[in-house]
């Protein structure tokens, strides 16, 4: 523990953020500033940012030995004025599935943070990771060592696989259609070297949600959203339906359930609900509203999408359907998923350009080509509708490919000539 | 003890074993939950097929936490929750207890010892997710954490109550990379001119990579003072800042002109109409630390209109789809300008190609 | 910005020890940069450095990791054409440590 340090820096602007009912991150920093000189200087630098609307961090590249990701390194541009934050790095620690902790585990993290960095933890980063702020070039090694000694692991910065993130799933949610926590851990452990020593064209994110409510925000914040669903019938508890109608009235059910179903597949007859399950698109709305009366079916699995990302370069993209349904229960199911990931990375890894997210890659080469590349049959569920323009590049113009005929090797604009890439 | 340069073999420990961190009732009823009930704002009751009941109390947190506060959180979880707790995607803390009587004493401790509010469930505004800002990123033009803290003060009552038509999720980002994500309402930074190039530094960069990263091919190689450098074709540049992420000498930020814009109608769930992107509501709000009052005012306008006219279960985007953008701009008082009309890829697909207009 | 002395020459390096003027590179400089990283340069280490330099001279960028691993696999054997081996040679990572020793620019992007 550091000795008591007297706060000398005055921070009138930041002090304004101590006011108000919402808990203040500035208060958190000030508590630490009493014994952590680095945090006092952090506050000093931030105060200057608040005065000038200018940022004072410069990014650099630093890693622990044997790791290509896991440290986000920053040098201060104001090192002369605030030497204690001259080096102020963040370590990205892999979080437990669904952000569950024992107090013992959290206290362990606190001890490492206290002893080897600034005592600041962000729970959690937008990526899902635990962010431990404030190590120096020296102490990031001791912090990393201390974390790993206790079984924690780091990784997932730069052009690497990011720490995965998932919803609470079966641990506490009746909507969950597969074990988000277990699959998250499995993908992490299987592909841990991609978090540590990546060889992908760019970053890759998985997020896993147990159902279409997508509490993990996977659709648009991950390259590969894996979302729970079912393929049999919605389970209906008719007694509970009756109770719901009795409590809320028929009008409420019509206005808020029947007419809100995107495919209009629910009807109300004699105060009984009938669902045309073949046309249900598993959107979860009716189940959310009548959660005691309705539940996802029993034959559960996942829908796998691909290509979500945020704004940079081509603009925001959502994931789009790659595998409409896949079981996700047995060892074999898991291996199928792991294998699918490997095929995607192989094809994108071989043909993607540097800094090209998988969604951008698909946009460049086309989903059709991509499917051939990873060995997946086209499926009408992958599109909103078939193409509307007639500019089709049939692969053999003399003999247009007929539906169902065996396909040729992918037509990717391949930049690669014998292992060399043109810039 | 490891020193820099000392060869430390990577451990490849992998993800922590979540099974050790689950509350005992979660272990027992794993995958066997039956239904949940809302007890009151911030408190959920989950009932398992076994009959077991687990109460969850959700507390707002500032995300950036001192170890001192986390240790207090641990003390509370030890005292009330058998030593287990969890965090949500939106940085709330969830404490779990097994009886209804245990809920109020827990809430009292959360409020008094931690000073954290309880709420964020159901039709409320949950914690705002945001990005690093001036605390740690190398690219920010604003401090998302600061504007979020100020905004949550303004929206506090909507965190601790469930009085909205549907849940409202808000995010904030501090540069145009927008790490904050799609939300019902998003507060994002906007740059207003091409990057200023620091030619003196350019020789230490991988110039072709910076050229390649520009999505509109606005960057070209150039020779400046006899040295290799780059130039930007101003008319092509859309001020996205992608080059700045690649090369720190392509300075895109400008404390004088960077401003904030507000976006509405994003949604990730596939419920009802499916996921949707957010759309520009208003722009040109001053980047005004420490409390960004203009942002709070604009968000309130949106929320007031939403509360007034949305139907139950309508997210902000669905509500606007129903009432139309004309009405949205009338109700909020934001001006619709030519800048609201898309100019990037697929712009034309966003035009109204029908005679369906609200008159 | 700091200066290091190698073979009687003053050489400018940045705060992380990367060359400021890439023309300053020589084998001696590489050996000295390697020593500062506690990397002992074996012939296999040189294969990596030489390839990085050739690639950079042709394209003015560092190769993608996959291109590097493939090339090393070709030169040193398939079992060595992977990131695991590259990190054994250069624990600081091929992009960071190996590029530094090869006198390539510091990877400045946030990836
Ligand atoms: C150029 C350099 C970049 C830097 C320095 C950077 C930095 C960061 C940081 C610090 C976070 C964590 C934010 C937080 O939790 O406070 C983050 C998350 C994120 N970044 Fe970036 N980023 C960069 C590039 C990008 C790019 C190119 C994209 C997308 C095209 C992107 C999209 C995201 C998204 C979506 C998140 C949230 C992660 C999630 O929800 O999983 N970032 N980034
Ligand atoms: S995504 Fe679905 S399964 Fe997961 S926590 Fe949300 S509602 Fe439950
Ligand atoms: S889950 Fe959605 S699509 Fe299916 S019946 Fe319910 S509301 Fe309709
Ligand atoms: S939004 Fe931009 S500035 Fe903010 S954390 Fe993300 S990359 Fe950094
Ligand atoms: S700001 Fe964007 S559009 Fe402008 S030069 Fe940079 S990368 Fe290109």
Coordinates of N, CA, C and O in Angstrom, one line a residue, chain A residues 192-333:
Chain A
X192 N -7.5 -19.6 -27.7 CA -6.8 -18.6 -26.9 C -5.5 -18.0 -27.6 O -5.2 -16.9 -27.4
X193 N -4.9 -18.8 -28.5 CA -3.7 -18.3 -29.1 C -4.1 -17.1 -30.1 O -3.3 -16.3 -30.3
X194 N -5.3 -17.1 -30.5 CA -5.7 -15.9 -31.3 C -5.9 -14.7 -30.5 O -5.9 -13.6 -31.0
X195 N -6.1 -14.9 -29.2 CA -6.2 -13.7 -28.3 C -4.7 -13.2 -28.0 O -4.5 -12.1 -27.6
X196 N -3.8 -14.2 -28.0 CA -2.5 -13.9 -27.6 C -1.5 -13.6 -28.7 O -0.7 -12.7 -28.7
X197 N -1.6 -14.5 -29.7 CA -0.6 -14.4 -30.8 C -1.4 -14.5 -32.2 O -1.3 -15.4 -32.9
X198 N -2.1 -13.4 -32.4 CA -3.1 -13.5 -33.5 C -2.4 -13.5 -34.9 O -1.3 -13.0 -35.1
X199 N -3.1 -14.1 -35.9 CA -2.6 -14.0 -37.3 C -3.8 -13.7 -38.2 O -3.8 -14.2 -39.3
X200 N -4.8 -13.0 -37.7 CA -5.9 -12.7 -38.5 C -5.7 -11.3 -39.2 O -4.9 -10.5 -38.8
X201 N -6.4 -11.1 -40.3 CA -6.3 -9.8 -40.9 C -6.6 -8.6 -40.0 O -6.1 -7.5 -40.2
X202 N -7.6 -8.8 -39.1 CA -8.0 -7.7 -38.3 C -8.7 -8.3 -37.0 O -8.8 -9.5 -36.9
X203 N -9.2 -7.4 -36.2 CA -9.9 -7.9 -35.0 C -11.1 -8.8 -35.3 O -11.7 -8.7 -36.4
X204 N -11.5 -9.6 -34.4 CA -12.7 -10.4 -34.5 C -13.3 -10.5 -33.2 O -12.7 -10.8 -32.2
X205 N -14.7 -10.3 -33.2 CA -15.4 -10.3 -31.9 C -16.5 -11.3 -32.0 O -17.2 -11.4 -33.0
X206 N -16.7 -12.1 -30.9 CA -17.9 -12.9 -30.8 C -18.7 -12.4 -29.6 O -18.2 -11.9 -28.6
X207 N -20.0 -12.4 -29.8 CA -20.9 -12.1 -28.7 C -22.0 -13.1 -28.7 O -22.5 -13.5 -29.8
X208 N -22.4 -13.6 -27.5 CA -23.3 -14.7 -27.5 C -24.5 -14.4 -26.6 O -24.4 -14.0 -25.5
X209 N -25.7 -14.5 -27.3 CA -26.9 -14.2 -26.5 C -27.8 -15.4 -26.6 O -27.9 -16.1 -27.6
X210 N -28.5 -15.7 -25.5 CA -29.3 -16.9 -25.4 C -30.6 -16.9 -26.2 O -31.2 -17.9 -26.4
X211 N -31.0 -15.7 -26.6 CA -32.2 -15.6 -27.4 C -32.2 -14.3 -28.2 O -31.3 -13.5 -28.0
X212 N -33.3 -14.1 -29.0 CA -33.3 -12.9 -29.9 C -33.4 -11.6 -29.1 O -33.2 -10.5 -29.7
X213 N -33.6 -11.6 -27.8 CA -33.5 -10.3 -27.1 C -32.1 -9.8 -27.1 O -32.0 -8.6 -26.8
X214 N -31.2 -10.6 -27.3 CA -29.8 -10.2 -27.5 C -29.2 -9.2 -26.4 O -28.8 -8.1 -26.7
X215 N -29.3 -9.7 -25.2 CA -28.8 -8.9 -24.1 C -27.3 -8.7 -24.2 O -26.8 -7.8 -23.5
X216 N -26.6 -9.4 -25.0 CA -25.1 -9.2 -25.1 C -24.8 -8.2 -26.2 O -23.7 -8.0 -26.5
X217 N -25.9 -7.6 -26.8 CA -25.7 -6.7 -27.9 C -24.8 -7.2 -29.1 O -23.9 -6.6 -29.6
X218 N -25.1 -8.5 -29.4 CA -24.2 -9.1 -30.4 C -24.4 -8.7 -31.8 O -23.5 -8.7 -32.6
X219 N -25.7 -8.4 -32.2 CA -26.0 -8.2 -33.6 C -25.1 -7.2 -34.3 O -24.8 -7.4 -35.4
X220 N -24.8 -6.2 -33.6 CA -24.1 -5.1 -34.3 C -22.7 -4.8 -33.6 O -22.0 -4.0 -34.2
X221 N -22.4 -5.5 -32.5 CA -21.2 -5.2 -31.9 C -20.2 -6.4 -32.0 O -19.2 -6.4 -31.4
X222 N -20.6 -7.4 -32.8 CA -19.7 -8.5 -32.9 C -19.6 -9.0 -34.3 O -20.6 -8.8 -35.1
X223 N -18.5 -9.5 -34.7 CA -18.3 -10.0 -36.1 C -19.2 -11.3 -36.2 O -19.7 -11.6 -37.3
X224 N -19.3 -12.0 -35.1 CA -20.1 -13.3 -35.2 C -21.0 -13.4 -34.0 O -20.7 -13.9 -33.0
X225 N -22.3 -12.9 -34.2 CA -23.3 -13.1 -33.2 C -23.8 -14.5 -33.2 O -24.1 -15.0 -34.3
X226 N -23.9 -15.1 -32.0 CA -24.4 -16.5 -31.9 C -25.6 -16.3 -31.0 O -25.5 -16.0 -29.8
X227 N -26.8 -16.5 -31.6 CA -28.0 -16.2 -30.9 C -29.0 -17.4 -30.7 O -29.2 -18.1 -31.7
X228 N -29.4 -17.6 -29.5 CA -30.3 -18.8 -29.3 C -31.6 -18.7 -30.0 O -32.2 -17.7 -30.1
X229 N -32.2 -19.9 -30.4 CA -33.5 -20.0 -31.0 C -34.0 -21.4 -30.8 O -33.4 -22.2 -30.1
X230 N -35.2 -21.7 -31.4 CA -35.7 -23.0 -31.3 C -36.4 -23.3 -32.7 O -36.7 -22.4 -33.4
X231 N -36.7 -24.6 -32.9 CA -37.3 -24.9 -34.2 C -38.6 -25.7 -34.1 O -39.1 -26.1 -35.1
X232 N -39.0 -26.0 -32.9 CA -40.3 -26.6 -32.8 C -41.3 -25.6 -32.4 O -41.2 -24.4 -32.8
X233 N -42.3 -25.9 -31.6 CA -43.4 -24.9 -31.3 C -43.1 -24.2 -30.0 O -42.6 -24.7 -29.0
X234 N -43.6 -23.0 -29.9 CA -43.6 -22.2 -28.7 C -44.4 -23.0 -27.7 O -45.4 -23.5 -27.9
X235 N -43.8 -23.1 -26.4 CA -44.6 -23.8 -25.4 C -45.7 -22.9 -24.8 O -45.3 -21.8 -24.4
X236 N -46.9 -23.3 -24.8 CA -48.0 -22.5 -24.3 C -48.6 -23.1 -23.1 O -48.9 -24.3 -23.1
X237 N -48.7 -22.4 -22.0 CA -49.4 -22.8 -20.8 C -50.8 -22.2 -20.8 O -50.9 -21.0 -20.5
X238 N -51.8 -22.9 -21.3 CA -53.1 -22.3 -21.5 C -53.7 -21.7 -20.3 O -54.4 -20.7 -20.3
X239 N -53.4 -22.3 -19.1 CA -54.0 -21.8 -17.9 C -53.4 -20.4 -17.6 O -54.1 -19.5 -17.2
X240 N -52.1 -20.3 -17.9 CA -51.5 -19.0 -17.7 C -52.0 -18.0 -18.7 O -52.1 -16.8 -18.4
X241 N -52.2 -18.4 -19.9 CA -52.8 -17.5 -20.9 C -54.1 -17.0 -20.5 O -54.3 -15.8 -20.5
X242 N -54.9 -17.9 -20.0 CA -56.3 -17.4 -19.5 C -56.1 -16.4 -18.3 O -56.8 -15.4 -18.3
X243 N -55.1 -16.7 -17.4 CA -54.9 -15.8 -16.3 C -54.5 -14.5 -16.8 O -54.9 -13.4 -16.3
X244 N -53.6 -14.5 -17.8 CA -53.1 -13.2 -18.4 C -54.2 -12.4 -19.0 O -54.3 -11.2 -18.8
X245 N -55.1 -13.1 -19.8 CA -56.2 -12.4 -20.4 C -57.2 -11.8 -19.3 O -57.6 -10.7 -19.4
X246 N -57.4 -12.6 -18.3 CA -58.3 -12.2 -17.3 C -57.7 -10.9 -16.6 O -58.4 -10.0 -16.3
X247 N -56.4 -10.9 -16.4 CA -55.8 -9.8 -15.7 C -55.7 -8.5 -16.6 O -56.0 -7.5 -16.1
X248 N -55.3 -8.7 -17.9 CA -55.1 -7.5 -18.7 C -56.2 -7.2 -19.7 O -56.2 -6.1 -20.2
X249 N -57.1 -8.2 -19.9 CA -58.2 -7.9 -20.9 C -57.8 -8.3 -22.3 O -56.6 -8.3 -22.7
X250 N -58.8 -8.6 -23.1 CA -58.6 -9.0 -24.5 C -58.0 -7.9 -25.3 O -57.1 -8.2 -26.1
X251 N -58.4 -6.7 -25.1 CA -57.8 -5.6 -25.9 C -56.3 -5.5 -25.8 O -55.6 -5.3 -26.7
X252 N -55.9 -5.6 -24.5 CA -54.5 -5.5 -24.3 C -53.7 -6.6 -25.1 O -52.7 -6.3 -25.7
X253 N -54.2 -7.8 -25.0 CA -53.6 -8.9 -25.7 C -53.6 -8.6 -27.2 O -52.6 -8.9 -27.9
X254 N -54.7 -8.1 -27.8 CA -54.7 -7.8 -29.2 C -53.7 -6.7 -29.6 O -52.9 -6.9 -30.5
X255 N -53.8 -5.7 -28.8 CA -52.9 -4.5 -29.1 C -51.4 -4.8 -28.9 O -50.6 -4.2 -29.6
X256 N -51.1 -5.6 -27.9 CA -49.7 -5.7 -27.5 C -49.1 -7.0 -27.9 O -47.8 -7.2 -27.8
X257 N -49.8 -8.0 -28.2 CA -49.3 -9.3 -28.6 C -49.6 -9.7 -30.0 O -48.8 -9.7 -30.9
X258 N -50.9 -9.8 -30.2 CA -51.4 -10.3 -31.5 C -50.9 -9.4 -32.7 O -50.3 -9.9 -33.6
X259 N -51.2 -8.1 -32.6 CA -50.8 -7.3 -33.7 C -49.3 -6.9 -33.7 O -48.9 -6.3 -34.7
X260 N -48.6 -7.2 -32.7 CA -47.2 -6.9 -32.7 C -46.3 -8.0 -33.2 O -45.1 -7.9 -33.4
X261 N -46.9 -9.2 -33.5 CA -46.1 -10.3 -34.0 C -45.7 -9.9 -35.4 O -46.5 -9.6 -36.3
X262 N -44.4 -10.0 -35.7 CA -43.9 -9.5 -37.1 C -44.5 -10.3 -38.2 O -44.6 -9.8 -39.3
X263 N -44.8 -11.6 -38.0 CA -45.4 -12.4 -39.1 C -46.9 -12.7 -38.9 O -47.4 -13.5 -39.6
X264 N -47.5 -12.0 -38.0 CA -48.9 -12.1 -37.8 C -49.3 -13.6 -37.6 O -50.3 -14.0 -38.3
X265 N -48.6 -14.3 -36.9 CA -48.9 -15.7 -36.8 C -49.6 -16.2 -35.5 O -49.7 -17.3 -35.2
X266 N -50.0 -15.2 -34.7 CA -50.7 -15.5 -33.5 C -52.2 -15.1 -33.7 O -52.5 -14.0 -34.1
X267 N -53.1 -16.0 -33.3 CA -54.5 -15.6 -33.3 C -55.1 -15.9 -32.0 O -54.7 -16.7 -31.2
X268 N -56.2 -15.1 -31.7 CA -56.9 -15.2 -30.4 C -58.3 -15.8 -30.8 O -59.0 -15.1 -31.5
X269 N -58.6 -17.0 -30.3 CA -59.9 -17.5 -30.6 C -60.5 -18.0 -29.3 O -59.9 -18.8 -28.6
X270 N -61.7 -17.5 -29.0 CA -62.3 -17.8 -27.7 C -61.4 -17.7 -26.5 O -61.3 -18.6 -25.7
X271 N -60.7 -16.6 -26.5 CA -59.8 -16.3 -25.4 C -58.7 -17.4 -25.3 O -58.1 -17.6 -24.2
X272 N -58.4 -18.1 -26.4 CA -57.3 -19.0 -26.4 C -56.3 -18.6 -27.5 O -56.7 -18.1 -28.6
X273 N -55.0 -18.8 -27.2 CA -54.0 -18.3 -28.2 C -53.7 -19.5 -29.1 O -53.5 -20.6 -28.6
X274 N -53.6 -19.2 -30.4 CA -53.1 -20.2 -31.4 C -52.0 -19.6 -32.1 O -52.0 -18.5 -32.6
X275 N -50.9 -20.4 -32.2 CA -49.7 -19.9 -32.9 C -49.4 -20.8 -34.1 O -49.4 -22.0 -34.0
X276 N -49.3 -20.1 -35.3 CA -48.9 -20.8 -36.5 C -47.3 -20.9 -36.5 O -46.6 -20.0 -37.0
X277 N -46.8 -21.9 -35.8 CA -45.4 -22.0 -35.5 C -44.5 -22.0 -36.7 O -43.3 -21.6 -36.7
X278 N -45.0 -22.5 -37.8 CA -44.2 -22.6 -39.1 C -43.8 -21.2 -39.5 O -42.8 -21.0 -40.2
X279 N -44.6 -20.2 -39.2 CA -44.4 -18.8 -39.6 C -43.8 -17.9 -38.5 O -43.6 -16.8 -38.7
X280 N -43.6 -18.5 -37.3 CA -43.0 -17.8 -36.3 C -41.5 -17.6 -36.6 O -40.8 -18.5 -37.0
X281 N -41.0 -16.3 -36.5 CA -39.6 -16.1 -36.7 C -38.8 -15.9 -35.5 O -37.7 -15.4 -35.5
X282 N -39.3 -16.4 -34.4 CA -38.6 -16.5 -33.1 C -38.1 -15.2 -32.6 O -36.9 -15.1 -32.1
X283 N -38.9 -14.2 -32.7 CA -38.5 -12.8 -32.4 C -38.5 -12.6 -30.9 O -38.0 -11.6 -30.4
X284 N -39.2 -13.4 -30.1 CA -39.3 -13.3 -28.7 C -40.4 -12.4 -28.2 O -40.6 -12.3 -27.0
X285 N -41.0 -11.6 -29.0 CA -41.9 -10.5 -28.5 C -43.0 -11.1 -27.6 O -43.2 -10.7 -26.5
X286 N -43.8 -12.0 -28.2 CA -44.9 -12.5 -27.4 C -44.5 -13.2 -26.1 O -45.2 -13.1 -25.1
X287 N -43.3 -13.8 -26.2 CA -42.8 -14.5 -25.0 C -42.4 -13.5 -23.9 O -42.7 -13.6 -22.7
X288 N -41.8 -12.4 -24.4 CA -41.5 -11.3 -23.5 C -42.7 -10.7 -22.7 O -42.6 -10.4 -21.6
X289 N -43.8 -10.5 -23.5 CA -44.9 -9.9 -22.9 C -45.7 -10.9 -22.0 O -46.1 -10.6 -20.9
X290 N -45.8 -12.1 -22.4 CA -46.6 -13.1 -21.6 C -45.6 -14.2 -21.1 O -45.7 -15.4 -21.4
X291 N -44.6 -13.7 -20.3 CA -43.5 -14.6 -20.1 C -43.8 -15.8 -19.1 O -43.1 -16.7 -19.0
X292 N -45.0 -15.7 -18.4 CA -45.4 -16.8 -17.6 C -46.1 -17.8 -18.5 O -46.1 -19.0 -18.2
X293 N -46.8 -17.3 -19.5 CA -47.7 -18.2 -20.3 C -47.0 -18.9 -21.5 O -47.3 -20.0 -21.9
X294 N -46.0 -18.2 -22.0 CA -45.3 -18.7 -23.2 C -43.8 -18.9 -23.0 O -43.2 -18.2 -22.1
X295 N -43.3 -19.8 -23.7 CA -41.8 -20.1 -23.5 C -41.3 -20.6 -24.8 O -42.0 -21.2 -25.6
X296 N -40.0 -20.4 -25.1 CA -39.4 -20.9 -26.3 C -39.6 -22.4 -26.4 O -39.9 -23.1 -25.4
X297 N -39.6 -23.0 -27.6 CA -39.8 -24.4 -27.8 C -38.8 -25.3 -27.1 O -37.9 -24.8 -26.3
X298 N -38.9 -26.6 -27.3 CA -37.9 -27.5 -26.6 C -36.8 -27.9 -27.5 O -35.7 -28.3 -27.0
X299 N -36.9 -27.9 -28.8 CA -35.9 -28.3 -29.7 C -35.0 -27.0 -30.0 O -35.2 -26.3 -31.0
X300 N -34.1 -26.8 -29.1 CA -33.4 -25.5 -29.1 C -32.0 -25.6 -29.8 O -31.4 -26.6 -30.0
X301 N -31.5 -24.4 -30.2 CA -30.2 -24.3 -30.9 C -29.8 -22.9 -31.1 O -30.2 -22.0 -30.3
X302 N -29.1 -22.6 -32.1 CA -28.6 -21.2 -32.3 C -28.8 -20.8 -33.8 O -28.8 -21.7 -34.7
X303 N -28.9 -19.6 -34.0 CA -28.7 -19.0 -35.3 C -27.4 -18.2 -35.3 O -27.1 -17.5 -34.4
X304 N -26.6 -18.5 -36.3 CA -25.3 -17.9 -36.3 C -25.2 -16.8 -37.4 O -25.7 -17.1 -38.6
X305 N -24.8 -15.6 -37.1 CA -24.7 -14.5 -38.1 C -23.3 -14.1 -38.2 O -22.4 -14.5 -37.4
X306 N -23.0 -13.3 -39.2 CA -21.6 -12.9 -39.4 C -21.6 -11.5 -40.0 O -22.4 -11.1 -40.9
X307 N -20.6 -10.7 -39.5 CA -20.3 -9.5 -40.2 C -20.7 -8.2 -39.6 O -20.7 -7.2 -40.2
X308 N -21.1 -8.2 -38.3 CA -21.4 -7.0 -37.6 C -20.2 -6.2 -37.2 O -19.1 -6.8 -37.0
X309 N -20.3 -4.9 -37.2 CA -19.2 -4.0 -36.8 C -19.7 -2.6 -36.6 O -20.8 -2.3 -37.1
X310 N -18.9 -1.8 -36.0 CA -19.3 -0.4 -35.9 C -18.7 0.5 -37.0 O -18.2 0.0 -38.0
X311 N -18.9 1.8 -36.9 CA -18.8 2.7 -38.0 C -17.6 2.6 -38.9 O -17.8 2.7 -40.1
X312 N -16.5 2.5 -38.4 CA -15.2 2.8 -39.1 C -15.3 2.3 -40.6 O -15.6 1.2 -40.8
X313 N -14.9 3.1 -41.4 CA -14.8 2.9 -42.9 C -16.1 2.7 -43.6 O -16.7 3.6 -44.1
X314 N -16.6 1.5 -43.7 CA -17.8 1.3 -44.6 C -19.1 1.7 -43.9 O -20.2 1.6 -44.5
X315 N -19.0 2.1 -42.7 CA -20.3 2.4 -41.9 C -20.7 1.2 -41.1 O -20.2 0.1 -41.3
X316 N -21.7 1.4 -40.3 CA -22.1 0.3 -39.4 C -22.7 -0.8 -40.2 O -23.4 -0.6 -41.2
X317 N -22.5 -2.0 -39.8 CA -23.1 -3.2 -40.4 C -23.7 -4.1 -39.3 O -23.1 -4.1 -38.2
X318 N -24.7 -4.8 -39.6 CA -25.2 -5.8 -38.7 C -24.7 -7.2 -39.2 O -24.4 -7.3 -40.4
X319 N -24.7 -8.1 -38.3 CA -24.5 -9.5 -38.7 C -25.6 -9.9 -39.6 O -26.7 -9.4 -39.5
X320 N -25.3 -10.8 -40.6 CA -26.4 -11.4 -41.4 C -26.3 -12.9 -41.3 O -25.3 -13.5 -40.9
X321 N -27.4 -13.5 -41.5 CA -27.6 -15.0 -41.2 C -26.5 -15.8 -42.0 O -26.4 -15.7 -43.3
X322 N -25.8 -16.6 -41.3 CA -24.9 -17.5 -42.0 C -25.4 -19.0 -41.8 O -25.4 -19.8 -42.7
X323 N -25.8 -19.3 -40.6 CA -26.3 -20.6 -40.3 C -27.7 -20.4 -39.7 O -27.8 -20.0 -38.5
X324 N -28.8 -20.7 -40.4 CA -30.1 -20.4 -39.8 C -30.4 -21.2 -38.5 O -31.0 -20.6 -37.6
X325 N -30.0 -22.4 -38.5 CA -30.2 -23.2 -37.2 C -29.1 -24.3 -37.1 O -28.7 -24.9 -38.0
X326 N -28.7 -24.4 -35.8 CA -27.7 -25.4 -35.5 C -27.9 -25.8 -34.1 O -28.1 -25.0 -33.2
X327 N -27.9 -27.1 -33.8 CA -28.0 -27.5 -32.4 C -26.8 -27.1 -31.7 O -25.7 -27.0 -32.2
X328 N -26.9 -26.9 -30.4 CA -25.7 -26.4 -29.6 C -25.8 -27.1 -28.2 O -25.8 -26.4 -27.2
X329 N -25.8 -28.4 -28.2 CA -25.9 -29.1 -26.9 C -24.8 -30.0 -26.7 O -24.2 -30.0 -25.6
X330 N -24.5 -30.9 -27.6 CA -23.5 -31.9 -27.4 C -22.1 -31.5 -27.7 O -21.9 -30.4 -28.3
X331 N -21.2 -32.3 -27.3 CA -19.8 -32.2 -27.7 C -19.6 -32.0 -29.2 O -18.9 -31.1 -29.6
X332 N -20.3 -32.8 -29.9 CA -20.2 -32.8 -31.4 C -20.7 -31.4 -31.9 O -20.1 -30.9 -32.8
X333 N -21.8 -30.9 -31.4 CA -22.3 -29.6 -31.8 C -21.3 -28.6 -31.6 O -21.0 -27.7 -32.5

